[in-house]
């Protein structure tokens, strides 16, 4: 069939992609099957809303004219006059009060930095506490920081304070919220949102950055947009701001340098392909070739952003839904504030190839959805991400990944260069545990993944898998320079429920933690890989389960640190053998993990592994384990020389070290609940909508106006709900715990000290029930209901352990001291856990106040 050619030119009758699309729609009224080629000439095509392609807009190629590099931009140039800010250190400002607010800015094609403190890495929280509001759907968090880190907030009004954003880095996630209030003198910050997740809360040593206030504007390249619309910028060297006259530097002199081009985003997405897969109506055979997609923005919603692994809630600048055979080839996606591309619901046969994705607010590419669509036509599969360069990402959402595959199977992610990101390179699967997943038969091969993490987040991998993925293959990938903040800078990482995955012929080296880690999973095969130079250890297994977790065979493990195997070993859940181990400068200790006679301890004879050359110069040792040499240099992009050289010439961040964490908090505590918050480090167990542990204002408080209330209820799954506990981890000395307690009719309360043995051992233990105080089977005394009682428990620890004592006093009770009480378990020595438990099986309330734990020699 003949092909009709249309030309797009900034000055022509068809002056943009949307005009070409509309012209084709008109032509297809009479000729619905006509094929089109749209040739896009050089120029910047500015848009104010995403270009939308729908069902019927397919069967078209949109491509750059020969030698042209057209740009589809969702940005707007600043043409306002800039003036120098008087008495400032190089600041310039312009009036944008009549325009759109924005949170991103690019100057001469380089992302400017929203004014922030600190300028490198982050400060640390000293403390984080929360009180739930709106029936547990929301919570207020009160954060404590070093007052010296908040000096820039001192001059802000209440309204300006609420425009400041907190960006917190905790484990594998980030939280972004506006401040509700701040007290810089005391170091207190207040934010609100959803309650913190117990497995990943804001806590002591959470790194944080404060953005968007004038006091933080102190470095070249930073900008600040005030609420009244004045934009202030600190130029970088060589950037000349426009003063309304040609090449003027603001002092009346002619300036030879080019005036800076400043662009801010007016679109949050650039290109949307929107089919109707639920009803079997797809956008088909749509190709974009040689086009650059630039300048997409993001405005933080009033509620901020809650933590989400892989920034899973963030959309893409180029988003494809309900499509078949949509192709982006030889394209560029740059200067955007979200993901680059997302082949979302109901996509198949779609392809991103030979494209350059950089300066990204989130990650590179997403494939599939987080949930499993009920309709087969809504399920995404058989897509390809091949021969792309994805780097310099995570500027707004550092927890985003280079390539993410959710509930989607039969996809190929091959020969990509993925680098310079704050989190995982490639993530496959979206299921925690062993339930159904669509992430099957994905092929992740020959990718070069490096300089990931950069010391900002934890719990990451060069390639990360999650949930069942039978038939998935990770092969021929080269992974190196993985640098986490705390734990978990791994090369290959099989996380929760990873199942049926083959990992072979991968080269992994220079990781902070280890080359390979499985948290838990089933029947994965790790064979014929090279793992080298993990700093903390080389291979880790975190959880033992009653099935074959993985097979580890024919691998080479080369290291120069101390630890080879780390974690849970020694059971029948791992098949390990036929591997080669070599430690440079020391002896190899197999620690009873690999007992196979087929394994060997020998130098593998690499050419120059310390300088990244892992070619074998002698296969004598490796042939003993049946190792099959592979060409690790195939990993990464291929094709034209200039393309390959572009990947190898990318600027990479030098290894930098985050600030030292704060020392551990003291293991003791003192709480009177007058700050209306639950204590720091408290562990809480309740049954939602039935029992609770909360701070309330009450005339019944023992001291002050606030008290801790434990609300019990009948029919709970666990009788020992509600419960709260601390983990002081006291080893030696004499520990004393004091608290005041008020029981109501029906209240049953337990106070207990435990160690961390498996199973745990109990030391002191008290029960308050039916008007009696007892320890074990011994009734110590009668206690009144409806009155405050002061209790003090004292016990020796470590070498001083053996017996304990309790004293009881109160207005309505005679003072008593009970000495030389026996421990529940005579072997108990260490206070690792101290619990306060409401044990009633009825509607009951216990009040606690004035808690204190101290230790003395």
mmCIF file of C-alpha atoms in Angstrom, residues 28 42 61 75 136 170 267 299 438 441 445 801 825:
data_model
loop_
_atom_site.group_PDB
_atom_site.id
_atom_site.type_symbol
_atom_site.label_atom_id
_atom_site.label_comp_id
_atom_site.label_asym_id
_atom_site.label_seq_id
_atom_site.Cartn_x
_atom_site.Cartn_y
_atom_site.Cartn_z
ATOM 1 C CA UNK A 28 -8.783 8.840 7.204
ATOM 2 C CA UNK A 42 14.566 20.674 12.867
ATOM 3 C CA UNK A 61 5.719 6.746 11.460
ATOM 4 C CA UNK A 75 8.833 23.800 28.619
ATOM 5 C CA UNK A 136 -5.663 5.950 61.956
ATOM 6 C CA UNK A 170 14.820 5.804 54.760
ATOM 7 C CA UNK A 267 3.481 19.959 31.065
ATOM 8 C CA UNK A 299 4.309 19.717 41.169
ATOM 9 C CA UNK A 438 2.567 -12.458 35.879
ATOM 10 C CA UNK A 441 9.718 -15.663 31.310
ATOM 11 C CA UNK A 445 20.499 -10.101 29.359
ATOM 12 C CA UNK A 801 21.673 -11.513 87.100
ATOM 13 C CA UNK A 825 14.044 -18.587 83.433
#
